[in-house]
């Protein structure tokens, strides 16, 4: 059986490089771990010598050093193991942090359509549990293996100085325990994982068949057959898990048998030597009892082999994500000049579409200047968010252009520019923008890393959160729950508005800022947003019409000749007078608000 496929081995090597482990710290943890285990083995050896020597009733002076050594090894064992835990876990956690950063960087540098196509649960599992499993490889597999090798060699060498035949037997038994048992465990682990995959496929398919086709199965009289098939699959899974557990039990038995063989072997070869006078009887006790502690080195290798397979599969899933992101890397096509004092955004004959998908809207002509606000409205699913992402330079236009006015007084394409250069012009706040599990101040620093406390207070005041921040127990240092679970929906939206205002970008784009809020709160938020900054251009997508009186221009998307276009444009009052569709939508909104 192949324990690791070539893909798993390659993924492990790539992930380990991305971990960026500090080799010096890793070998320091190996050294302290080996020293701690050596102290435990030495403690056992000295204790065996002390007991055997004391049975000969020597002068007390002859035993004076041994108790001190027992105490020394007992204390050093605990101290060194604690130090090894600190160093090894710090090394692994630093590596996991680095790996997560590099994976996020790969995702951030890929095309928006690739990132949007990823399922959140899948990304969360790979960024969380899978990267944890890769990091655990260091602490639970590589480190125990290195410590076992070093301490086993030291023990065998020490026993060889006392009696070489006993050292040879110990080396053989340690090899059986440290190599044979882990190989059997790996085989059991692989079979258990195969059984789990079988459960994920056959069981899910059979269950979905019953749930989705219940009526047809009852009518055809095959429901009982389907249920029996489901029960048989469950029984097969249980049988597979039982059979996968047997090699694990065998591995544990091998480890115990190797320990017993080392002890018995030492007695068998040592007793004749004692009888012949070539081995001190006290040393017979040492070479017999020391192996009991020596096998502490190989005991973790069974779980380490399990961790190796789990980590290899996790590394494969992580590298699939990284490779997918790298293959779709959004490479810059041109440099973007620095923004000037007045930055404008325009779209000319723009058609929008997700890469590889059909055209969603076309013939879009827009322009927004500093101090102006533009609202994009239309029915649900008509393509407002896609248009906003295209205006932000995240998605390429299927036709036409999206350009910004630079400091050189020239219009340059936004899409294809380096992300950092584009971010100086445009900032996008998505509908599902995240509030992080950190302080209010750090949540604002997501947009601009050097915001001071004074600037943060001004931004929050500007977003209508001045009273709210003053009432928090720790002010700006108050920690918010992940996803803003500790604050209301209105406070969350206003905090996102403050973050958008914190951005140095001169053009702010916001997607549904009033979503999931009550009508009064949503209208107040949108009104504040449209009046928030007289020096910036603001573009927002919204389904709320009653708050758009402050917008300089409102564009209504609708279908015309089977294509989505701008069917009406103007101020809020102008559209009420000229567009029946807009006026009707406002009436429907007001009636639903009552």
mmCIF file of N, CA and C in Angstrom, residues 241-346:
data_model
loop_
_atom_site.group_PDB
_atom_site.id
_atom_site.type_symbol
_atom_site.label_atom_id
_atom_site.label_comp_id
_atom_site.label_asym_id
_atom_site.label_seq_id
_atom_site.Cartn_x
_atom_site.Cartn_y
_atom_site.Cartn_z
ATOM 1 N N UNK A 241 -14.892 0.634 9.370
ATOM 2 C CA UNK A 241 -14.234 1.291 10.500
ATOM 3 C C UNK A 241 -13.687 0.260 11.481
ATOM 4 N N UNK A 242 -14.453 -0.818 11.696
ATOM 5 C CA UNK A 242 -13.963 -1.873 12.590
ATOM 6 C C UNK A 242 -12.701 -2.526 12.031
ATOM 7 N N UNK A 243 -12.719 -2.814 10.731
ATOM 8 C CA UNK A 243 -11.545 -3.447 10.128
ATOM 9 C C UNK A 243 -10.351 -2.502 10.107
ATOM 10 N N UNK A 244 -10.628 -1.203 9.981
ATOM 11 C CA UNK A 244 -9.534 -0.230 10.003
ATOM 12 C C UNK A 244 -8.938 -0.091 11.393
ATOM 13 N N UNK A 245 -9.715 -0.418 12.433
ATOM 14 C CA UNK A 245 -9.214 -0.296 13.804
ATOM 15 C C UNK A 245 -8.295 -1.452 14.185
ATOM 16 N N UNK A 246 -8.428 -2.581 13.511
ATOM 17 C CA UNK A 246 -7.613 -3.746 13.878
ATOM 18 C C UNK A 246 -6.116 -3.498 13.688
ATOM 19 N N UNK A 247 -5.678 -2.932 12.554
ATOM 20 C CA UNK A 247 -4.241 -2.647 12.439
ATOM 21 C C UNK A 247 -3.742 -1.671 13.493
ATOM 22 N N UNK A 248 -4.612 -0.752 13.922
ATOM 23 C CA UNK A 248 -4.210 0.157 14.987
ATOM 24 C C UNK A 248 -3.959 -0.585 16.286
ATOM 25 N N UNK A 249 -4.834 -1.535 16.583
ATOM 26 C CA UNK A 249 -4.626 -2.359 17.777
ATOM 27 C C UNK A 249 -3.367 -3.205 17.636
ATOM 28 N N UNK A 250 -3.127 -3.697 16.419
ATOM 29 C CA UNK A 250 -1.912 -4.478 16.174
ATOM 30 C C UNK A 250 -0.665 -3.627 16.382
ATOM 31 N N UNK A 251 -0.718 -2.365 15.959
ATOM 32 C CA UNK A 251 0.424 -1.468 16.148
ATOM 33 C C UNK A 251 0.711 -1.257 17.628
ATOM 34 N N UNK A 252 -0.352 -1.076 18.425
ATOM 35 C CA UNK A 252 -0.156 -0.924 19.869
ATOM 36 C C UNK A 252 0.435 -2.195 20.470
ATOM 37 N N UNK A 253 -0.017 -3.337 19.975
ATOM 38 C CA UNK A 253 0.522 -4.607 20.470
ATOM 39 C C UNK A 253 1.995 -4.763 20.100
ATOM 40 N N UNK A 254 2.367 -4.316 18.898
ATOM 41 C CA UNK A 254 3.770 -4.386 18.472
ATOM 42 C C UNK A 254 4.642 -3.546 19.391
ATOM 43 N N UNK A 255 4.164 -2.367 19.746
ATOM 44 C CA UNK A 255 4.931 -1.481 20.619
ATOM 45 C C UNK A 255 5.147 -2.120 21.992
ATOM 46 N N UNK A 256 4.088 -2.700 22.541
ATOM 47 C CA UNK A 256 4.198 -3.349 23.856
ATOM 48 C C UNK A 256 5.098 -4.584 23.771
ATOM 49 N N UNK A 257 4.928 -5.341 22.700
ATOM 50 C CA UNK A 257 5.744 -6.552 22.531
ATOM 51 C C UNK A 257 7.218 -6.199 22.374
ATOM 52 N N UNK A 258 7.512 -5.113 21.676
ATOM 53 C CA UNK A 258 8.908 -4.698 21.506
ATOM 54 C C UNK A 258 9.514 -4.302 22.843
ATOM 55 N N UNK A 259 8.735 -3.608 23.668
ATOM 56 C CA UNK A 259 9.222 -3.231 25.002
ATOM 57 C C UNK A 259 9.506 -4.478 25.838
ATOM 58 N N UNK A 260 8.557 -5.402 25.818
ATOM 59 C CA UNK A 260 8.727 -6.645 26.579
ATOM 60 C C UNK A 260 9.926 -7.435 26.063
ATOM 61 N N UNK A 261 10.100 -7.470 24.753
ATOM 62 C CA UNK A 261 11.225 -8.213 24.170
ATOM 63 C C UNK A 261 12.553 -7.597 24.570
ATOM 64 N N UNK A 262 12.609 -6.273 24.644
ATOM 65 C CA UNK A 262 13.855 -5.608 25.040
ATOM 66 C C UNK A 262 14.210 -5.945 26.482
ATOM 67 N N UNK A 263 13.202 -5.968 27.356
ATOM 68 C CA UNK A 263 13.449 -6.282 28.767
ATOM 69 C C UNK A 263 13.884 -7.742 28.920
ATOM 70 N N UNK A 264 13.117 -8.641 28.292
ATOM 71 C CA UNK A 264 13.451 -10.069 28.405
ATOM 72 C C UNK A 264 14.799 -10.367 27.746
ATOM 73 N N UNK A 265 15.046 -9.734 26.604
ATOM 74 C CA UNK A 265 16.320 -9.950 25.917
ATOM 75 C C UNK A 265 17.499 -9.515 26.766
ATOM 76 N N UNK A 266 17.342 -8.375 27.460
ATOM 77 C CA UNK A 266 18.422 -7.905 28.328
ATOM 78 C C UNK A 266 18.680 -8.897 29.455
ATOM 79 N N UNK A 267 17.606 -9.474 29.987
ATOM 80 C CA UNK A 267 17.772 -10.467 31.058
ATOM 81 C C UNK A 267 18.464 -11.727 30.524
ATOM 82 N N UNK A 268 18.038 -12.166 29.344
ATOM 83 C CA UNK A 268 18.577 -13.407 28.788
ATOM 84 C C UNK A 268 20.054 -13.296 28.447
ATOM 85 N N UNK A 269 20.470 -12.145 27.910
ATOM 86 C CA UNK A 269 21.890 -12.023 27.551
ATOM 87 C C UNK A 269 22.725 -11.538 28.731
ATOM 88 N N UNK A 270 22.069 -10.863 29.673
ATOM 89 C CA UNK A 270 22.822 -10.315 30.794
ATOM 90 C C UNK A 270 23.064 -11.306 31.911
ATOM 91 N N UNK A 271 22.115 -12.214 32.132
ATOM 92 C CA UNK A 271 22.252 -13.169 33.238
ATOM 93 C C UNK A 271 23.478 -14.064 33.083
ATOM 94 N N UNK A 272 23.729 -14.657 31.915
ATOM 95 C CA UNK A 272 24.966 -15.448 31.770
ATOM 96 C C UNK A 272 26.221 -14.618 31.982
ATOM 97 N N UNK A 273 26.163 -13.344 31.561
ATOM 98 C CA UNK A 273 27.337 -12.486 31.750
ATOM 99 C C UNK A 273 27.573 -12.222 33.221
ATOM 100 N N UNK A 274 26.495 -12.074 33.994
ATOM 101 C CA UNK A 274 26.645 -11.887 35.442
ATOM 102 C C UNK A 274 27.223 -13.155 36.056
ATOM 103 N N UNK A 275 26.715 -14.309 35.612
ATOM 104 C CA UNK A 275 27.218 -15.584 36.141
ATOM 105 C C UNK A 275 28.685 -15.789 35.802
ATOM 106 N N UNK A 276 29.086 -15.289 34.624
ATOM 107 C CA UNK A 276 30.482 -15.435 34.204
ATOM 108 C C UNK A 276 31.371 -14.379 34.817
ATOM 109 N N UNK A 277 30.786 -13.394 35.491
ATOM 110 C CA UNK A 277 31.560 -12.346 36.135
ATOM 111 C C UNK A 277 31.962 -11.214 35.227
ATOM 112 N N UNK A 278 31.451 -11.206 33.983
ATOM 113 C CA UNK A 278 31.813 -10.130 33.049
ATOM 114 C C UNK A 278 30.866 -8.939 33.123
ATOM 115 N N UNK A 279 29.789 -9.068 33.904
ATOM 116 C CA UNK A 279 28.832 -7.962 34.048
ATOM 117 C C UNK A 279 28.453 -7.824 35.505
ATOM 118 N N UNK A 280 28.543 -6.634 36.023
ATOM 119 C CA UNK A 280 28.166 -6.364 37.405
ATOM 120 C C UNK A 280 26.672 -6.606 37.576
ATOM 121 N N UNK A 281 26.266 -7.289 38.650
ATOM 122 C CA UNK A 281 24.831 -7.548 38.853
ATOM 123 C C UNK A 281 23.998 -6.269 38.913
ATOM 124 N N UNK A 282 24.568 -5.213 39.464
ATOM 125 C CA UNK A 282 23.827 -3.942 39.522
ATOM 126 C C UNK A 282 23.546 -3.438 38.108
ATOM 127 N N UNK A 283 24.517 -3.602 37.219
ATOM 128 C CA UNK A 283 24.341 -3.139 35.846
ATOM 129 C C UNK A 283 23.312 -3.980 35.084
ATOM 130 N N UNK A 284 23.096 -5.223 35.529
ATOM 131 C CA UNK A 284 22.029 -6.026 34.924
ATOM 132 C C UNK A 284 20.676 -5.355 35.153
ATOM 133 N N UNK A 285 20.487 -4.826 36.357
ATOM 134 C CA UNK A 285 19.240 -4.100 36.641
ATOM 135 C C UNK A 285 19.118 -2.862 35.758
ATOM 136 N N UNK A 286 20.251 -2.202 35.520
ATOM 137 C CA UNK A 286 20.222 -0.981 34.696
ATOM 138 C C UNK A 286 19.832 -1.306 33.258
ATOM 139 N N UNK A 287 20.475 -2.311 32.644
ATOM 140 C CA UNK A 287 20.186 -2.617 31.236
ATOM 141 C C UNK A 287 18.810 -3.267 31.067
ATOM 142 N N UNK A 288 18.251 -3.792 32.184
ATOM 143 C CA UNK A 288 16.921 -4.406 32.108
ATOM 144 C C UNK A 288 15.810 -3.371 32.253
ATOM 145 N N UNK A 289 15.965 -2.423 33.174
ATOM 146 C CA UNK A 289 14.901 -1.462 33.470
ATOM 147 C C UNK A 289 14.960 -0.193 32.616
ATOM 148 N N UNK A 290 16.132 0.133 32.104
ATOM 149 C CA UNK A 290 16.240 1.350 31.276
ATOM 150 C C UNK A 290 15.357 1.299 30.033
ATOM 151 N N UNK A 291 15.226 0.156 29.333
ATOM 152 C CA UNK A 291 14.351 0.126 28.147
ATOM 153 C C UNK A 291 12.912 0.530 28.426
ATOM 154 N N UNK A 292 12.435 0.345 29.663
ATOM 155 C CA UNK A 292 11.059 0.742 29.971
ATOM 156 C C UNK A 292 10.848 2.235 29.728
ATOM 157 N N UNK A 293 11.869 3.028 30.014
ATOM 158 C CA UNK A 293 11.783 4.468 29.753
ATOM 159 C C UNK A 293 12.184 4.802 28.326
ATOM 160 N N UNK A 294 13.073 3.987 27.742
ATOM 161 C CA UNK A 294 13.552 4.283 26.385
ATOM 162 C C UNK A 294 12.427 4.244 25.362
ATOM 163 N N UNK A 295 11.429 3.393 25.602
ATOM 164 C CA UNK A 295 10.340 3.275 24.626
ATOM 165 C C UNK A 295 9.342 4.428 24.712
ATOM 166 N N UNK A 296 9.553 5.342 25.659
ATOM 167 C CA UNK A 296 8.779 6.587 25.629
ATOM 168 C C UNK A 296 9.083 7.373 24.358
ATOM 169 N N UNK A 297 10.263 7.155 23.793
ATOM 170 C CA UNK A 297 10.643 7.874 22.574
ATOM 171 C C UNK A 297 9.832 7.413 21.373
ATOM 172 N N UNK A 298 9.545 6.125 21.286
ATOM 173 C CA UNK A 298 8.838 5.603 20.112
ATOM 174 C C UNK A 298 7.323 5.589 20.284
ATOM 175 N N UNK A 299 6.828 5.760 21.501
ATOM 176 C CA UNK A 299 5.379 5.720 21.735
ATOM 177 C C UNK A 299 4.611 6.757 20.914
ATOM 178 N N UNK A 300 5.117 8.009 20.755
ATOM 179 C CA UNK A 300 4.348 8.994 19.972
ATOM 180 C C UNK A 300 4.418 8.785 18.464
ATOM 181 N N UNK A 301 5.207 7.815 17.982
ATOM 182 C CA UNK A 301 5.390 7.685 16.540
ATOM 183 C C UNK A 301 4.158 7.111 15.842
ATOM 184 N N UNK A 302 3.351 6.338 16.561
ATOM 185 C CA UNK A 302 2.094 5.865 15.979
ATOM 186 C C UNK A 302 1.159 7.027 15.663
ATOM 187 N N UNK A 303 0.826 7.868 16.677
ATOM 188 C CA UNK A 303 0.037 9.073 16.373
ATOM 189 C C UNK A 303 0.715 9.994 15.364
ATOM 190 N N UNK A 304 2.066 10.015 15.372
ATOM 191 C CA UNK A 304 2.780 10.861 14.406
ATOM 192 C C UNK A 304 2.539 10.387 12.978
ATOM 193 N N UNK A 305 2.500 9.077 12.769
ATOM 194 C CA UNK A 305 2.238 8.559 11.424
ATOM 195 C C UNK A 305 0.813 8.874 10.981
ATOM 196 N N UNK A 306 -0.120 8.840 11.932
ATOM 197 C CA UNK A 306 -1.494 9.245 11.618
ATOM 198 C C UNK A 306 -1.544 10.709 11.214
ATOM 199 N N UNK A 307 -0.830 11.537 11.984
ATOM 200 C CA UNK A 307 -0.803 12.968 11.682
ATOM 201 C C UNK A 307 -0.176 13.231 10.320
ATOM 202 N N UNK A 308 0.796 12.418 9.937
ATOM 203 C CA UNK A 308 1.447 12.597 8.637
ATOM 204 C C UNK A 308 0.441 12.458 7.497
ATOM 205 N N UNK A 309 -0.412 11.445 7.575
ATOM 206 C CA UNK A 309 -1.406 11.239 6.517
ATOM 207 C C UNK A 309 -2.459 12.339 6.540
ATOM 208 N N UNK A 310 -2.939 12.675 7.743
ATOM 209 C CA UNK A 310 -3.943 13.743 7.856
ATOM 210 C C UNK A 310 -3.383 15.060 7.325
ATOM 211 N N UNK A 311 -2.147 15.366 7.693
ATOM 212 C CA UNK A 311 -1.520 16.615 7.244
ATOM 213 C C UNK A 311 -1.270 16.604 5.741
ATOM 214 N N UNK A 312 -0.911 15.442 5.192
ATOM 215 C CA UNK A 312 -0.673 15.362 3.747
ATOM 216 C C UNK A 312 -1.949 15.639 2.969
ATOM 217 N N UNK A 313 -3.061 15.091 3.434
ATOM 218 C CA UNK A 313 -4.327 15.353 2.752
ATOM 219 C C UNK A 313 -4.746 16.812 2.913
ATOM 220 N N UNK A 314 -4.503 17.369 4.103
ATOM 221 C CA UNK A 314 -4.813 18.784 4.315
ATOM 222 C C UNK A 314 -3.943 19.672 3.431
ATOM 223 N N UNK A 315 -2.657 19.318 3.308
ATOM 224 C CA UNK A 315 -1.751 20.091 2.452
ATOM 225 C C UNK A 315 -2.200 20.047 0.998
ATOM 226 N N UNK A 316 -2.722 18.912 0.564
ATOM 227 C CA UNK A 316 -3.223 18.805 -0.812
ATOM 228 C C UNK A 316 -4.376 19.768 -1.042
ATOM 229 N N UNK A 317 -5.290 19.842 -0.072
ATOM 230 C CA UNK A 317 -6.433 20.754 -0.225
ATOM 231 C C UNK A 317 -5.983 22.214 -0.193
ATOM 232 N N UNK A 318 -5.022 22.533 0.669
ATOM 233 C CA UNK A 318 -4.522 23.914 0.738
ATOM 234 C C UNK A 318 -3.833 24.297 -0.565
ATOM 235 N N UNK A 319 -3.001 23.414 -1.093
ATOM 236 C CA UNK A 319 -2.268 23.734 -2.316
ATOM 237 C C UNK A 319 -3.189 23.781 -3.530
ATOM 238 N N UNK A 320 -4.279 23.022 -3.509
ATOM 239 C CA UNK A 320 -5.271 23.153 -4.585
ATOM 240 C C UNK A 320 -5.830 24.572 -4.612
ATOM 241 N N UNK A 321 -6.080 25.119 -3.419
ATOM 242 C CA UNK A 321 -6.585 26.489 -3.327
ATOM 243 C C UNK A 321 -5.537 27.487 -3.802
ATOM 244 N N UNK A 322 -4.293 27.294 -3.376
ATOM 245 C CA UNK A 322 -3.219 28.210 -3.770
ATOM 246 C C UNK A 322 -2.960 28.128 -5.272
ATOM 247 N N UNK A 323 -2.903 26.906 -5.807
ATOM 248 C CA UNK A 323 -2.643 26.747 -7.241
ATOM 249 C C UNK A 323 -3.764 27.350 -8.075
ATOM 250 N N UNK A 324 -4.997 27.168 -7.604
ATOM 251 C CA UNK A 324 -6.130 27.752 -8.321
ATOM 252 C C UNK A 324 -6.027 29.271 -8.350
ATOM 253 N N UNK A 325 -5.618 29.858 -7.223
ATOM 254 C CA UNK A 325 -5.478 31.313 -7.164
ATOM 255 C C UNK A 325 -4.314 31.791 -8.026
ATOM 256 N N UNK A 326 -3.199 31.057 -7.984
ATOM 257 C CA UNK A 326 -2.027 31.475 -8.761
ATOM 258 C C UNK A 326 -2.266 31.362 -10.265
ATOM 259 N N UNK A 327 -2.997 30.330 -10.684
ATOM 260 C CA UNK A 327 -3.273 30.170 -12.110
ATOM 261 C C UNK A 327 -4.161 31.287 -12.642
ATOM 262 N N UNK A 328 -4.956 31.872 -11.740
ATOM 263 C CA UNK A 328 -5.837 32.971 -12.146
ATOM 264 C C UNK A 328 -5.314 34.300 -11.616
ATOM 265 N N UNK A 329 -4.000 34.404 -11.474
ATOM 266 C CA UNK A 329 -3.412 35.636 -10.940
ATOM 267 C C UNK A 329 -3.775 36.827 -11.816
ATOM 268 N N UNK A 330 -4.165 37.893 -11.136
ATOM 269 C CA UNK A 330 -4.578 39.117 -11.825
ATOM 270 C C UNK A 330 -3.347 39.994 -12.032
ATOM 271 N N UNK A 331 -2.569 39.695 -13.062
ATOM 272 C CA UNK A 331 -1.320 40.408 -13.295
ATOM 273 C C UNK A 331 -1.595 41.802 -13.857
ATOM 274 N N UNK A 332 -0.911 42.826 -13.345
ATOM 275 C CA UNK A 332 -1.105 44.190 -13.870
ATOM 276 C C UNK A 332 -0.692 44.277 -15.333
ATOM 277 N N UNK A 333 -1.439 45.072 -16.083
ATOM 278 C CA UNK A 333 -1.128 45.278 -17.501
ATOM 279 C C UNK A 333 -0.552 46.657 -17.769
ATOM 280 N N UNK A 334 -0.709 47.571 -16.811
ATOM 281 C CA UNK A 334 -0.191 48.926 -17.017
ATOM 282 C C UNK A 334 -0.062 49.623 -15.672
ATOM 283 N N UNK A 335 0.748 50.659 -15.633
ATOM 284 C CA UNK A 335 0.903 51.476 -14.438
ATOM 285 C C UNK A 335 -0.132 52.599 -14.460
ATOM 286 N N UNK A 336 -0.563 52.988 -13.274
ATOM 287 C CA UNK A 336 -1.556 54.051 -13.137
ATOM 288 C C UNK A 336 -0.892 55.248 -12.476
ATOM 289 N N UNK A 337 -1.005 56.408 -13.101
ATOM 290 C CA UNK A 337 -0.399 57.613 -12.530
ATOM 291 C C UNK A 337 -1.049 57.952 -11.198
ATOM 292 N N UNK A 338 -0.343 58.705 -10.378
ATOM 293 C CA UNK A 338 -0.855 59.075 -9.060
ATOM 294 C C UNK A 338 -2.097 59.945 -9.202
ATOM 295 N N UNK A 339 -3.038 59.835 -8.253
ATOM 296 C CA UNK A 339 -4.238 60.675 -8.329
ATOM 297 C C UNK A 339 -3.913 62.133 -8.056
ATOM 298 N N UNK A 340 -4.650 63.010 -8.684
ATOM 299 C CA UNK A 340 -4.467 64.437 -8.470
ATOM 300 C C UNK A 340 -5.429 64.961 -7.428
ATOM 301 N N UNK A 341 -5.571 66.275 -7.383
ATOM 302 C CA UNK A 341 -6.463 66.901 -6.407
ATOM 303 C C UNK A 341 -7.920 66.579 -6.708
ATOM 304 N N UNK A 342 -8.254 66.467 -7.991
ATOM 305 C CA UNK A 342 -9.624 66.175 -8.400
ATOM 306 C C UNK A 342 -9.628 64.885 -9.208
ATOM 307 N N UNK A 343 -10.270 63.881 -8.645
ATOM 308 C CA UNK A 343 -10.314 62.567 -9.277
ATOM 309 C C UNK A 343 -11.737 62.289 -9.739
ATOM 310 N N UNK A 344 -11.877 61.895 -10.986
ATOM 311 C CA UNK A 344 -13.185 61.562 -11.538
ATOM 312 C C UNK A 344 -13.173 60.129 -12.056
ATOM 313 N N UNK A 345 -14.361 59.553 -12.148
ATOM 314 C CA UNK A 345 -14.533 58.195 -12.656
ATOM 315 C C UNK A 345 -15.565 58.231 -13.770
ATOM 316 N N UNK A 346 -15.284 57.540 -14.861
ATOM 317 C CA UNK A 346 -16.260 57.505 -15.946
ATOM 318 C C UNK A 346 -16.282 56.124 -16.597
#
